[in-house]
mmCIF file of the C-alpha atoms, coordinates in Angstrom:
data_MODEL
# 
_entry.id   MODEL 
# 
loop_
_atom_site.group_PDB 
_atom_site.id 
_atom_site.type_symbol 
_atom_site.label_atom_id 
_atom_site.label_alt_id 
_atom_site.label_comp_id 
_atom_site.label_asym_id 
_atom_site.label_entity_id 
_atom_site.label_seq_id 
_atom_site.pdbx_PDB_ins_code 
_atom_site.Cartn_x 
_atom_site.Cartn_y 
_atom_site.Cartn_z 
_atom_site.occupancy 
_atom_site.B_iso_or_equiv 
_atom_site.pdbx_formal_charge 
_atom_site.auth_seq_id 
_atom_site.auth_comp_id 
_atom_site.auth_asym_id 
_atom_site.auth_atom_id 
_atom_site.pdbx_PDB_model_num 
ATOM 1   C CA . UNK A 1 1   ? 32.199 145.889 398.694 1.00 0.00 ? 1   UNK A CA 1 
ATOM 2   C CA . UNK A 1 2   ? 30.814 147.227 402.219 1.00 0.00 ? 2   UNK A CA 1 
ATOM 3   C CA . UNK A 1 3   ? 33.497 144.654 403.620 1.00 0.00 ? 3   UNK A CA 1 
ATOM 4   C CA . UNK A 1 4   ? 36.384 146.551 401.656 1.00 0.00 ? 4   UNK A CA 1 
ATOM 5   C CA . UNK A 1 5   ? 35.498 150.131 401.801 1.00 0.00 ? 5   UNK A CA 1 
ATOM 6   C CA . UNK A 1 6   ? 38.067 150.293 404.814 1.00 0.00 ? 6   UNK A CA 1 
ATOM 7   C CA . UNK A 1 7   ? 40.903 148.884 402.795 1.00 0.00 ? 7   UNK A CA 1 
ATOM 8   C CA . UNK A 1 8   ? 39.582 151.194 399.648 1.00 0.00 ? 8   UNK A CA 1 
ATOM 9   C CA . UNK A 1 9   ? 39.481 154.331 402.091 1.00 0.00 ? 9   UNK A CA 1 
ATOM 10  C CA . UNK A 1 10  ? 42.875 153.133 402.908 1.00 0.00 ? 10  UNK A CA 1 
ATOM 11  C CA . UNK A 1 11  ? 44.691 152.020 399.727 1.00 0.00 ? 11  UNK A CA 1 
ATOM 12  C CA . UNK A 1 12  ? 43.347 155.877 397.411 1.00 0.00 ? 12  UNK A CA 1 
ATOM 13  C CA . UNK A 1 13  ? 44.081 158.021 401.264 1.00 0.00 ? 13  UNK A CA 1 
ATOM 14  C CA . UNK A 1 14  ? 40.167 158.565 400.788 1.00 0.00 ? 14  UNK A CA 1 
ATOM 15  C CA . UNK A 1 15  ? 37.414 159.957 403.166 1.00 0.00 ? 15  UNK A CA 1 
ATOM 16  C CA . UNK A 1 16  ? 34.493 158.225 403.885 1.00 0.00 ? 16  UNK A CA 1 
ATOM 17  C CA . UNK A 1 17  ? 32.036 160.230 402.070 1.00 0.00 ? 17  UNK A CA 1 
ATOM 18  C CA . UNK A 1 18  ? 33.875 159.962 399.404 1.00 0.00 ? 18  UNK A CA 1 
ATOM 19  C CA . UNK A 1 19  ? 34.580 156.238 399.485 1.00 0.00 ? 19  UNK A CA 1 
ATOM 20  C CA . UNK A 1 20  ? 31.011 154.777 399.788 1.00 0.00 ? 20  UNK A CA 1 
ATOM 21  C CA . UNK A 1 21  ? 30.180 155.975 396.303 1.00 0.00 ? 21  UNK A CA 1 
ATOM 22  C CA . UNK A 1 22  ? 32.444 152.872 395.758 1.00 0.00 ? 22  UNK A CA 1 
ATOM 23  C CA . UNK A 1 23  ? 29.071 150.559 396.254 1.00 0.00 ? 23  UNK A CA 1 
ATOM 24  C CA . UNK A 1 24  ? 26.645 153.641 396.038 1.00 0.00 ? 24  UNK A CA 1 
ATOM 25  C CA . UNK A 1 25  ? 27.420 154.692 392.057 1.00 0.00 ? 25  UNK A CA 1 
ATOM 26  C CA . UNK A 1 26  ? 26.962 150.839 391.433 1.00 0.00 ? 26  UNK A CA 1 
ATOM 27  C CA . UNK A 1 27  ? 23.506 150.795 393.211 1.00 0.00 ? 27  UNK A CA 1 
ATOM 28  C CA . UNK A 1 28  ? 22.535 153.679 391.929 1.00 0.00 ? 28  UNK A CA 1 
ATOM 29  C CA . UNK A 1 29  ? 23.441 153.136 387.974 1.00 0.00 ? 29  UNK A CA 1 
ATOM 30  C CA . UNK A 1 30  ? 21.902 149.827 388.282 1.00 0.00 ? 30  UNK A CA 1 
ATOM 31  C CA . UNK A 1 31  ? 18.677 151.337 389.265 1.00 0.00 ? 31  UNK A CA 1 
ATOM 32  C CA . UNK A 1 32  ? 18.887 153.955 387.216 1.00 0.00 ? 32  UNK A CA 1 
ATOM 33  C CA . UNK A 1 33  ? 19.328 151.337 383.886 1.00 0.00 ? 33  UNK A CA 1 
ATOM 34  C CA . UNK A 1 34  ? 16.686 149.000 384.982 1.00 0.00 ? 34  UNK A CA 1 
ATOM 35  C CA . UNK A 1 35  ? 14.116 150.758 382.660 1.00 0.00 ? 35  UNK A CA 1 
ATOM 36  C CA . UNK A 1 36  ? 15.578 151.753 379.934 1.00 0.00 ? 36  UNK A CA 1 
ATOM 37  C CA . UNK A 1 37  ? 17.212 148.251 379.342 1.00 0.00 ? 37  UNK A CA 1 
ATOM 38  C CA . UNK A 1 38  ? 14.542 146.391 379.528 1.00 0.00 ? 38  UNK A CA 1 
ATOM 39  C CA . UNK A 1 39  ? 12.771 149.371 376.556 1.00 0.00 ? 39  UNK A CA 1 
ATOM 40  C CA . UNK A 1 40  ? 15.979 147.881 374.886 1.00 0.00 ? 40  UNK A CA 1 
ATOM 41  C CA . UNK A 1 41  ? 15.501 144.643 375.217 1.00 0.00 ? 41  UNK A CA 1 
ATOM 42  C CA . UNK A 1 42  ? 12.460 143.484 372.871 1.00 0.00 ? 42  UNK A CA 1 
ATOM 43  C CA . UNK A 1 43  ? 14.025 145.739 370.069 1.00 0.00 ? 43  UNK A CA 1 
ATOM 44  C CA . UNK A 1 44  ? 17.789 144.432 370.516 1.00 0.00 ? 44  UNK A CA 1 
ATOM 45  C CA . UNK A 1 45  ? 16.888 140.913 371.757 1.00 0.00 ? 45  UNK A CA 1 
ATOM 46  C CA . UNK A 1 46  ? 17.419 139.083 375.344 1.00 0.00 ? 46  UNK A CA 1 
ATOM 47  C CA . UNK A 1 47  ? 20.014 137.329 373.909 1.00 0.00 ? 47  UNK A CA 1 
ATOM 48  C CA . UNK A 1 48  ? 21.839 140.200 372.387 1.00 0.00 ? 48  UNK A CA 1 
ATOM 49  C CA . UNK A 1 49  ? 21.596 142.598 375.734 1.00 0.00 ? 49  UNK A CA 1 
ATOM 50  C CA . UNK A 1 50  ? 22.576 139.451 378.120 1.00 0.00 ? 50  UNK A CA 1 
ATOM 51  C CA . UNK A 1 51  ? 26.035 138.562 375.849 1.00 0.00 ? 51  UNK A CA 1 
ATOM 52  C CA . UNK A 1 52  ? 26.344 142.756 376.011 1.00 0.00 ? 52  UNK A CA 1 
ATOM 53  C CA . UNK A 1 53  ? 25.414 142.732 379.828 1.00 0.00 ? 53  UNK A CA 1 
ATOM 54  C CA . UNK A 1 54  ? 27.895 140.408 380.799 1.00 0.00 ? 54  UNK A CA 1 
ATOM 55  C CA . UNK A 1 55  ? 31.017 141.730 378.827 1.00 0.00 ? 55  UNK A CA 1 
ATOM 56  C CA . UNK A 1 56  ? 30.430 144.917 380.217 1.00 0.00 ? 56  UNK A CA 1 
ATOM 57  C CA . UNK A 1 57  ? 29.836 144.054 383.674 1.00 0.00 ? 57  UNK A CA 1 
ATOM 58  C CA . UNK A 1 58  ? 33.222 141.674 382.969 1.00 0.00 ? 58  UNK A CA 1 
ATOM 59  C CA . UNK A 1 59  ? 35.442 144.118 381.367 1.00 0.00 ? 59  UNK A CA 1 
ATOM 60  C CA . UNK A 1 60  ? 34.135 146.837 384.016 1.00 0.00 ? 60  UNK A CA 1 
ATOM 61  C CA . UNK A 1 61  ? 35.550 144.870 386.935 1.00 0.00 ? 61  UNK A CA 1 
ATOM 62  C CA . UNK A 1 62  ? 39.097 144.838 385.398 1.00 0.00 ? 62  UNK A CA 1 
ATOM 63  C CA . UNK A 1 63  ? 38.616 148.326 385.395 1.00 0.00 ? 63  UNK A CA 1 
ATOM 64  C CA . UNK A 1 64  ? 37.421 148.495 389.083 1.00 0.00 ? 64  UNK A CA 1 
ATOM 65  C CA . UNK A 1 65  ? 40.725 146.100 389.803 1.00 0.00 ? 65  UNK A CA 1 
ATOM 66  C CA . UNK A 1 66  ? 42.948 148.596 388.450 1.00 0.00 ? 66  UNK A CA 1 
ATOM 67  C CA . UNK A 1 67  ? 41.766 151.669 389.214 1.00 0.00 ? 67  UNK A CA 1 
ATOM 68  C CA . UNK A 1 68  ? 44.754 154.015 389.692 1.00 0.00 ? 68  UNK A CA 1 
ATOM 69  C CA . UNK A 1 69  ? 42.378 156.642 391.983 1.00 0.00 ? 69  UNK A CA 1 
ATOM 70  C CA . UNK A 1 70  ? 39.186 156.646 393.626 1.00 0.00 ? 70  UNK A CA 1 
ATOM 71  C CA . UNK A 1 71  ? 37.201 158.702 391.030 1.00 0.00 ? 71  UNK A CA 1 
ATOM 72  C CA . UNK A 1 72  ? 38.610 156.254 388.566 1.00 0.00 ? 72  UNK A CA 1 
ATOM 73  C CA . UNK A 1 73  ? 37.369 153.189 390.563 1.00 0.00 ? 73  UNK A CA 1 
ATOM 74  C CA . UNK A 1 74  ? 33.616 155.120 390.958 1.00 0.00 ? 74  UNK A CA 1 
ATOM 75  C CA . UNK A 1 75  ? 33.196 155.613 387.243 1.00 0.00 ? 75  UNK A CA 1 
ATOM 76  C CA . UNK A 1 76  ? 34.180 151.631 386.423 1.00 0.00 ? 76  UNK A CA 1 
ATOM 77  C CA . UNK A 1 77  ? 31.355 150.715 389.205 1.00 0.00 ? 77  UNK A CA 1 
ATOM 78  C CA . UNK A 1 78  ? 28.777 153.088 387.624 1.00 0.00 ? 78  UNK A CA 1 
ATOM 79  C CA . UNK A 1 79  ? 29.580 150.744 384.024 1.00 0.00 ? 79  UNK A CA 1 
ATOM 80  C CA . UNK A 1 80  ? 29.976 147.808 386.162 1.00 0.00 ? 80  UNK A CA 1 
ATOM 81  C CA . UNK A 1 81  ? 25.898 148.707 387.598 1.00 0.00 ? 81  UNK A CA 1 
ATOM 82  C CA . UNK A 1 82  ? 24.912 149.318 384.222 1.00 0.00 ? 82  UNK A CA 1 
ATOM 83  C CA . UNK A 1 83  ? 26.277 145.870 383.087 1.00 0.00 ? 83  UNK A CA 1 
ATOM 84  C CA . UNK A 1 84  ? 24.261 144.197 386.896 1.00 0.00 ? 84  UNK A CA 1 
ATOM 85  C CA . UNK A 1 85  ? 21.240 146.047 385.368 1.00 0.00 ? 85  UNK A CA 1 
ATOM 86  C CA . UNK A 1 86  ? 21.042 144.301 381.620 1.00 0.00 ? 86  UNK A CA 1 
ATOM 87  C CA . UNK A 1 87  ? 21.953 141.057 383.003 1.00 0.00 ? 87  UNK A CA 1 
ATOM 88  C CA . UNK A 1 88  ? 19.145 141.341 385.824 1.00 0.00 ? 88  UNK A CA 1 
ATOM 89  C CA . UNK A 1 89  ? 16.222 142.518 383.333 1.00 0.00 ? 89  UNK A CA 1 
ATOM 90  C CA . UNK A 1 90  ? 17.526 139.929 380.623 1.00 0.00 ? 90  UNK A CA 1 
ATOM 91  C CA . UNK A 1 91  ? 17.947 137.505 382.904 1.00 0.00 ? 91  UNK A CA 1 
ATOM 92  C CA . UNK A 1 92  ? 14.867 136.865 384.449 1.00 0.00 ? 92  UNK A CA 1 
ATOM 93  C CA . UNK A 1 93  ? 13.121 137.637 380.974 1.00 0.00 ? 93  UNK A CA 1 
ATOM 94  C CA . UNK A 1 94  ? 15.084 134.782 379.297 1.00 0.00 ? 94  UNK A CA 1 
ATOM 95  C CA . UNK A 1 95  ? 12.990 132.301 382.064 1.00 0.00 ? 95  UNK A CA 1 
ATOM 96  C CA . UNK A 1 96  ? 10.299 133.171 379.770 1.00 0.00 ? 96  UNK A CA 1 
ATOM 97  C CA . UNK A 1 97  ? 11.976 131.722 376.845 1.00 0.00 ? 97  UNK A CA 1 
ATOM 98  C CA . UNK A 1 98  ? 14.140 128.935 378.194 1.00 0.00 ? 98  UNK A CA 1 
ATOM 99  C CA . UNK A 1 99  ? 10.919 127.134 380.267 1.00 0.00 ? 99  UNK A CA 1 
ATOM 100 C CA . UNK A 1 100 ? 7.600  126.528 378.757 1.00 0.00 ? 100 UNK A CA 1 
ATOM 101 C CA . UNK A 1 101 ? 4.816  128.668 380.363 1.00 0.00 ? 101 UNK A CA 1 
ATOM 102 C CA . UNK A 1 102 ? 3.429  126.381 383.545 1.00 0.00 ? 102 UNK A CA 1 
ATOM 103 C CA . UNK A 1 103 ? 7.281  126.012 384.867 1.00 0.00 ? 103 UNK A CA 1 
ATOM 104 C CA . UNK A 1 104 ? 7.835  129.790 384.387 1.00 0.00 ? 104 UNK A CA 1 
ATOM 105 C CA . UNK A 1 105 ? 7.644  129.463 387.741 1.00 0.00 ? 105 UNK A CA 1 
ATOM 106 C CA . UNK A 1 106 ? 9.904  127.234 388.902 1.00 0.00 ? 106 UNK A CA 1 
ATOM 107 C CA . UNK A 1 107 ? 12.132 128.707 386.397 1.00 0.00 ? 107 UNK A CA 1 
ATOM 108 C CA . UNK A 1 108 ? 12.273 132.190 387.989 1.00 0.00 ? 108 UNK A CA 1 
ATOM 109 C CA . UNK A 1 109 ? 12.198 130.554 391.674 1.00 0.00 ? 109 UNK A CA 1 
ATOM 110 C CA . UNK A 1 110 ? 15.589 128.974 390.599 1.00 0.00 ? 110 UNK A CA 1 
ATOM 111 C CA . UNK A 1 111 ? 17.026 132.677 389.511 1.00 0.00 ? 111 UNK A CA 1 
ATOM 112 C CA . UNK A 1 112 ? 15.879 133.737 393.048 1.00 0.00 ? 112 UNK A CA 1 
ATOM 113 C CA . UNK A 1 113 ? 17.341 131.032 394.741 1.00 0.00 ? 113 UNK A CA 1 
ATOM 114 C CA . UNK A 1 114 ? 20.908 131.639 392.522 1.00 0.00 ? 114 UNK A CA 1 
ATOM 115 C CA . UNK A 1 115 ? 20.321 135.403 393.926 1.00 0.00 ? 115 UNK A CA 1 
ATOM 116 C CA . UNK A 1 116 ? 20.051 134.732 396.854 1.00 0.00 ? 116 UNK A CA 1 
ATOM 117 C CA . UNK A 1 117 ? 22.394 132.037 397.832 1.00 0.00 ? 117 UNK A CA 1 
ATOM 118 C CA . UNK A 1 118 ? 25.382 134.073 396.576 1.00 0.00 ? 118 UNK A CA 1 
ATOM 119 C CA . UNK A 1 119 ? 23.901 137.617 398.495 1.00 0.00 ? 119 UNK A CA 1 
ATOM 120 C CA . UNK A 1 120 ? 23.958 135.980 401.574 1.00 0.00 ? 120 UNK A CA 1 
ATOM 121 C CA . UNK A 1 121 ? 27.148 134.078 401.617 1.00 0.00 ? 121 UNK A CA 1 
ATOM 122 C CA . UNK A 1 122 ? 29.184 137.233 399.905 1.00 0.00 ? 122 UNK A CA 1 
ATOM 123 C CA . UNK A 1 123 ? 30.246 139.203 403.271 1.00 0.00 ? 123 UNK A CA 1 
ATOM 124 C CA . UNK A 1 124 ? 32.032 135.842 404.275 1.00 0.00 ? 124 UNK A CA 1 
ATOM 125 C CA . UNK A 1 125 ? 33.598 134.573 401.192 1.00 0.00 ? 125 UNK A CA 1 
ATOM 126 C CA . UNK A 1 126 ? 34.551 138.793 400.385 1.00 0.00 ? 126 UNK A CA 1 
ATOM 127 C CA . UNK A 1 127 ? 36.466 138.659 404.098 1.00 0.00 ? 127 UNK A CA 1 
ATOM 128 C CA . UNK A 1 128 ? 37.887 135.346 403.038 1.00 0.00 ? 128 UNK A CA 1 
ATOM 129 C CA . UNK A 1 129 ? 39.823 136.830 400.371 1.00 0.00 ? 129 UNK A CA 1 
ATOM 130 C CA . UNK A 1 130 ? 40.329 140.055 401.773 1.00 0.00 ? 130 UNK A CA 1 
ATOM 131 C CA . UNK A 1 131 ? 42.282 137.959 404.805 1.00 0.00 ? 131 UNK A CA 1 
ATOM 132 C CA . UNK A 1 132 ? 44.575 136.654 402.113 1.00 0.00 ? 132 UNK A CA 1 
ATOM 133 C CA . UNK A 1 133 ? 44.734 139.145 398.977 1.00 0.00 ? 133 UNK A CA 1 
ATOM 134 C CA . UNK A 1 134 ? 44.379 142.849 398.356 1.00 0.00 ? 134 UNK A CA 1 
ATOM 135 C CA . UNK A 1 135 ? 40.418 145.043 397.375 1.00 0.00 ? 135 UNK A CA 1 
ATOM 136 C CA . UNK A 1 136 ? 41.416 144.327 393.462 1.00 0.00 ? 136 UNK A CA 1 
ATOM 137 C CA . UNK A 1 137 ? 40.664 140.512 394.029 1.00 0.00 ? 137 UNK A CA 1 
ATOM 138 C CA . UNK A 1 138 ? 36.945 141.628 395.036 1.00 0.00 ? 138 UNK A CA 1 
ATOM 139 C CA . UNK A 1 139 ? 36.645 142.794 391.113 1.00 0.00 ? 139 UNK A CA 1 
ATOM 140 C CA . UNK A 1 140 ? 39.284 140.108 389.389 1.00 0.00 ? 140 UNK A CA 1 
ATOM 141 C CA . UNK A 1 141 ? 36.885 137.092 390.959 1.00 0.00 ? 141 UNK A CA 1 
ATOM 142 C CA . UNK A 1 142 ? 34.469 138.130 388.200 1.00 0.00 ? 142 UNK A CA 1 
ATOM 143 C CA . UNK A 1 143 ? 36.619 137.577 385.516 1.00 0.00 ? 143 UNK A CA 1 
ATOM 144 C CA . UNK A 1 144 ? 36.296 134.082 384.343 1.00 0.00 ? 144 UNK A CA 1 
ATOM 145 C CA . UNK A 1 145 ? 32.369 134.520 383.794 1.00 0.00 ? 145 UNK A CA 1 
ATOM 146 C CA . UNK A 1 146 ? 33.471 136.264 380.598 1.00 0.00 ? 146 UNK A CA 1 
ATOM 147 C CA . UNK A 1 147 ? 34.307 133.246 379.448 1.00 0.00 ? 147 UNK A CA 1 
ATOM 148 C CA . UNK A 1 148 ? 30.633 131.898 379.666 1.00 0.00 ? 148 UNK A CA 1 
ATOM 149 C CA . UNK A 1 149 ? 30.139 134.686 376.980 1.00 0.00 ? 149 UNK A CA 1 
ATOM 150 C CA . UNK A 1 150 ? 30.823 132.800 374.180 1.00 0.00 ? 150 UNK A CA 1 
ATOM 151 C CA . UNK A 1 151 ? 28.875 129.706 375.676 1.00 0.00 ? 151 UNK A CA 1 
ATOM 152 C CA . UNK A 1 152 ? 26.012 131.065 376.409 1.00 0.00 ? 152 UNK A CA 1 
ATOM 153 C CA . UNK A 1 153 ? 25.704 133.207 372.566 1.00 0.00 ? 153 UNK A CA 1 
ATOM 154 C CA . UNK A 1 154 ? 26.216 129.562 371.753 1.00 0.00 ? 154 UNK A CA 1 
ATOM 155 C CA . UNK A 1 155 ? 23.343 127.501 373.818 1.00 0.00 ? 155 UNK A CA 1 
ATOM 156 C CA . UNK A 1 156 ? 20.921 130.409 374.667 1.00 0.00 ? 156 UNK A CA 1 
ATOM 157 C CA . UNK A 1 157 ? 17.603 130.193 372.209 1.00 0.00 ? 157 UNK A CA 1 
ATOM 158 C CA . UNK A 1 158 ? 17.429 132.699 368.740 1.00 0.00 ? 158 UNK A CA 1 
ATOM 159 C CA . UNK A 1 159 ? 16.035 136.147 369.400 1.00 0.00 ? 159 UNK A CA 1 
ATOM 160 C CA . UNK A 1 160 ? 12.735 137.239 369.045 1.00 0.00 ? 160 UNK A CA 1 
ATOM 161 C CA . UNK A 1 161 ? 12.983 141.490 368.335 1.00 0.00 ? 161 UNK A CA 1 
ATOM 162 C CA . UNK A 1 162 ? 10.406 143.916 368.204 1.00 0.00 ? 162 UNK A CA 1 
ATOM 163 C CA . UNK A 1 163 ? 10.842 147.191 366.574 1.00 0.00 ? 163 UNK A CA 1 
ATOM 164 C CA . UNK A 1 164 ? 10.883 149.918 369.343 1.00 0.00 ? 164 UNK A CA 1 
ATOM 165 C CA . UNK A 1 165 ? 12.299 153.268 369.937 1.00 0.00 ? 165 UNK A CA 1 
ATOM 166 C CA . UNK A 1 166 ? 14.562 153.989 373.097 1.00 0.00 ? 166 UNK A CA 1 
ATOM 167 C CA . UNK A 1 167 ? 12.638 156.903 374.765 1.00 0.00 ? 167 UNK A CA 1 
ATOM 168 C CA . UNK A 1 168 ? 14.550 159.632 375.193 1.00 0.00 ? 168 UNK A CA 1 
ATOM 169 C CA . UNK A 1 169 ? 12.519 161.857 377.129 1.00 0.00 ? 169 UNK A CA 1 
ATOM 170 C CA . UNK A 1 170 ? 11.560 159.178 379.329 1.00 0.00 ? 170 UNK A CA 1 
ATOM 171 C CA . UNK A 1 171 ? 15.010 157.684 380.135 1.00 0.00 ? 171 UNK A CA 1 
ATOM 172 C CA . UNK A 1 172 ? 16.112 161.051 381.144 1.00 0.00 ? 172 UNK A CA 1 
ATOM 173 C CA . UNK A 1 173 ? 13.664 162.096 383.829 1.00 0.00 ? 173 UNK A CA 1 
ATOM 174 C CA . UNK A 1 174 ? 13.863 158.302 384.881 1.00 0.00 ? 174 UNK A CA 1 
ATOM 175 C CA . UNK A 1 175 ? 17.566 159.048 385.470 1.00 0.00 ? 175 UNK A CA 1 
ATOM 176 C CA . UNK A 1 176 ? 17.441 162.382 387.453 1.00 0.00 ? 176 UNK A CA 1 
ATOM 177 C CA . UNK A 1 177 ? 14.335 161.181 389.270 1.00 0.00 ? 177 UNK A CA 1 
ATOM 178 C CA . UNK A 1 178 ? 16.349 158.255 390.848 1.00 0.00 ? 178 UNK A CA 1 
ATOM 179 C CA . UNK A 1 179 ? 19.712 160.308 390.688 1.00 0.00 ? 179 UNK A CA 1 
ATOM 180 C CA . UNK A 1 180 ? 18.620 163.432 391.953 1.00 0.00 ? 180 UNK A CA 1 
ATOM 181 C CA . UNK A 1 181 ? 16.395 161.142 394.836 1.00 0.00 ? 181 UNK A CA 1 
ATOM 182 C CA . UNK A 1 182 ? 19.575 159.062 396.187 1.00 0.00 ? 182 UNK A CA 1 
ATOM 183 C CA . UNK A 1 183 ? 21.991 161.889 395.856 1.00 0.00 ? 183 UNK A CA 1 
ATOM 184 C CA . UNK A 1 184 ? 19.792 163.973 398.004 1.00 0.00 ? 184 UNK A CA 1 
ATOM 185 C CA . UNK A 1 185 ? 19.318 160.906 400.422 1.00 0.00 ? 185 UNK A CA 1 
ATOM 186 C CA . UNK A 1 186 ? 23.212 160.767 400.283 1.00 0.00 ? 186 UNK A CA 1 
ATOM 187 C CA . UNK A 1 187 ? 23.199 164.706 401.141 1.00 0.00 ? 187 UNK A CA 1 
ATOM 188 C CA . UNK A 1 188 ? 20.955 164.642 403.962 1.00 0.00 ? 188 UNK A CA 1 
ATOM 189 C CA . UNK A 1 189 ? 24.080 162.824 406.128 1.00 0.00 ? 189 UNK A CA 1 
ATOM 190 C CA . UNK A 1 190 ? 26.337 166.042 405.762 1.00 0.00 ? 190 UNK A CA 1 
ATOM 191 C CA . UNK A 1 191 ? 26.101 169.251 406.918 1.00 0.00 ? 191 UNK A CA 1 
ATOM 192 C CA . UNK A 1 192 ? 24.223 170.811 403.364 1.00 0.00 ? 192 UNK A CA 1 
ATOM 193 C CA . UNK A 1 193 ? 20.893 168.631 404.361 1.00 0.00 ? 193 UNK A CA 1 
ATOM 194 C CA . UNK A 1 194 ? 18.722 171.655 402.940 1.00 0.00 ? 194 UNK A CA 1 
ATOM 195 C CA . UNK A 1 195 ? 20.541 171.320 399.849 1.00 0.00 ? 195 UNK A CA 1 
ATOM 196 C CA . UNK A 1 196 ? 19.603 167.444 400.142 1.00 0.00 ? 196 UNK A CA 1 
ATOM 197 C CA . UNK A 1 197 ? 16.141 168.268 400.964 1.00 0.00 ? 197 UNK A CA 1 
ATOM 198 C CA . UNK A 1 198 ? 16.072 170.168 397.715 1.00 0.00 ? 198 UNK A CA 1 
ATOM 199 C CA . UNK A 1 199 ? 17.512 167.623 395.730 1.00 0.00 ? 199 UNK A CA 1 
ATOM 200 C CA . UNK A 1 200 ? 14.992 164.846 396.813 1.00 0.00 ? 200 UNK A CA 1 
ATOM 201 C CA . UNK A 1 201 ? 12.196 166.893 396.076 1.00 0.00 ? 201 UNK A CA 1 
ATOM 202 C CA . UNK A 1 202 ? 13.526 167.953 392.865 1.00 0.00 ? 202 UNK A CA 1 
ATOM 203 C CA . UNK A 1 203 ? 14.008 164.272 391.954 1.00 0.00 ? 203 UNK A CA 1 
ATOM 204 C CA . UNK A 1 204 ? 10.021 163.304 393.158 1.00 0.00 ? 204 UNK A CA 1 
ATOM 205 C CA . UNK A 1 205 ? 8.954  166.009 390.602 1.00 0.00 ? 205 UNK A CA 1 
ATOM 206 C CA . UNK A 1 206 ? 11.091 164.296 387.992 1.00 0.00 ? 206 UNK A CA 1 
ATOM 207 C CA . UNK A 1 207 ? 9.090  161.135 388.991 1.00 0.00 ? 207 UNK A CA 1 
ATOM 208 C CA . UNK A 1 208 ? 5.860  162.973 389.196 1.00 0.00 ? 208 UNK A CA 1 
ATOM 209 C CA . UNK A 1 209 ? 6.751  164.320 385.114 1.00 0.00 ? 209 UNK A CA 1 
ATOM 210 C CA . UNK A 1 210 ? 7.930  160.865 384.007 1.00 0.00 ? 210 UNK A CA 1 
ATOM 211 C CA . UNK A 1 211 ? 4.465  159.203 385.001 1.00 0.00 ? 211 UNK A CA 1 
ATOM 212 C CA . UNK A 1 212 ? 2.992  161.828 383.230 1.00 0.00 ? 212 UNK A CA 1 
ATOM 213 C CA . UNK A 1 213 ? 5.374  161.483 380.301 1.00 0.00 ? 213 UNK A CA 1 
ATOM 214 C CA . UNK A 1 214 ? 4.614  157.635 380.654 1.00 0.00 ? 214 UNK A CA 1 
ATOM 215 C CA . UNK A 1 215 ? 0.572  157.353 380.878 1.00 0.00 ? 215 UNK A CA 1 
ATOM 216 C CA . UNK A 1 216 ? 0.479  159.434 377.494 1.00 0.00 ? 216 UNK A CA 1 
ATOM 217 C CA . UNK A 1 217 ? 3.122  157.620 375.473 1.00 0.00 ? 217 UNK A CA 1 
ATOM 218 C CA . UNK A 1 218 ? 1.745  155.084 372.961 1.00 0.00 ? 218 UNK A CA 1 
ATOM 219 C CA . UNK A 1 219 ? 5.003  152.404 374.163 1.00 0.00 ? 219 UNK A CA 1 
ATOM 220 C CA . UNK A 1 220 ? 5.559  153.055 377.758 1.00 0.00 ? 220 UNK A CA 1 
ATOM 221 C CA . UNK A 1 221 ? 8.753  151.958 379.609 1.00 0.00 ? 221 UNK A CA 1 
ATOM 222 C CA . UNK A 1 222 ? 6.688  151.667 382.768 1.00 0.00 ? 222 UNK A CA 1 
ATOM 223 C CA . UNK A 1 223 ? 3.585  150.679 382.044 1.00 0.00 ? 223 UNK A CA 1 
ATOM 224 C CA . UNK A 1 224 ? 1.394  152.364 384.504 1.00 0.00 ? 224 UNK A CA 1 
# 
């Protein structure tokens, strides 16, 4: 998406500010899911929250593809992060189930490897397709993993749930400690940096109040 932003900018008659919320609303909703997901995931089930993950994430990049305006195109990639974030936390826990405990590690050295392969060789193969099609193929590429949907419900292992409660207060100082933190990062680039200054403090005291909230809950998210 870095690679594109220049077409994007382009293509909605965008600024730049404005434009790299394209990739930072992704980033950001992905980080900001990673905990409450994975809360989710012993009472819904890995296999449940995976299938879930990757429809999302699917049906969010249609979205992203036809976008008719640049706030449009942000809200799709905050879904679209939200989708990255289930299938990362479900992901990796499903290594657990599919290998028996001494290749657990192998197991979650081949996730890293499928990671990491594809992170490094994206810039090229994005400017390969950008040389020959338009920013919507970026987001239409994804679409035939929704087909695996339907294969995996099919060949992944049954679900193991445990009953557990999606904490509210938690998941809400979670989210404006990591919002308020990367908007005010965001903020610090423009002329309002005081107001950024506030809003990155403001988000640490959110942090501060969710370890508190954390190390006296009986079922932590975070487990301090």
């Amino acid at each position: 998406m870095n690679i594109a932003l220049p077409n994007i900018s382009r293509s909605f008659a965008g600024n730049d500010a404005a434009t790299v919320w394209v990739v930072n609303a992704y980033q950001l909703s992905a980080t900001v899911c990673l905990l409450p997901v994975s809360s989710m995931v012993e009472s819904l089930g890995l296999k449940r929250i995976y299938a879930a993950s990757l429809t999302i994430f699917v049906l969010a990049s249609l979205a992203c593809a036809f976008a008719p305006t640049l706030p449009v195109l942000v809200g799709a990639r905050l879904i679209q992060g939200a989708g990255a974030a289930g299938l990362s936390v479900a992901g990796v826990a499903l290594v657990r189930v599919v290998y028996s405990r001494g290749m657990v590690s192998k197991g979650l050295a081949l996730v890293a490897l499928a990671v990491a392969i594809p992170g490094a060789l994206g810039p090229t193969i994005a400017a390969a397709i950008l040389a020959v099609a338009k920013w919507p193929w970026l987001f239409l590429v994804n679409l035939p993993f929704g087909l695996a949907v339907p294969l995996f419900i099919n060949a992944a292992p049954p679900d193991v749930r445990f009953p557990r409660a999606l904490v509210l207060t938690g998941s809400g100082l979670n989210t404006l400690g990591f919002g308020l933190f990367v908007i005010g990062v965001g903020t610090l680039g423009s002329s309002d940096a005081p107001i950024g200054i506030g809003e990155i403090v403001a988000g640490l005291f959110c942090f501060g109040l969710f370890i508190r909230q954390q190390q006296k809950h009986p079922m932590p998210m975070l487990p301090i």
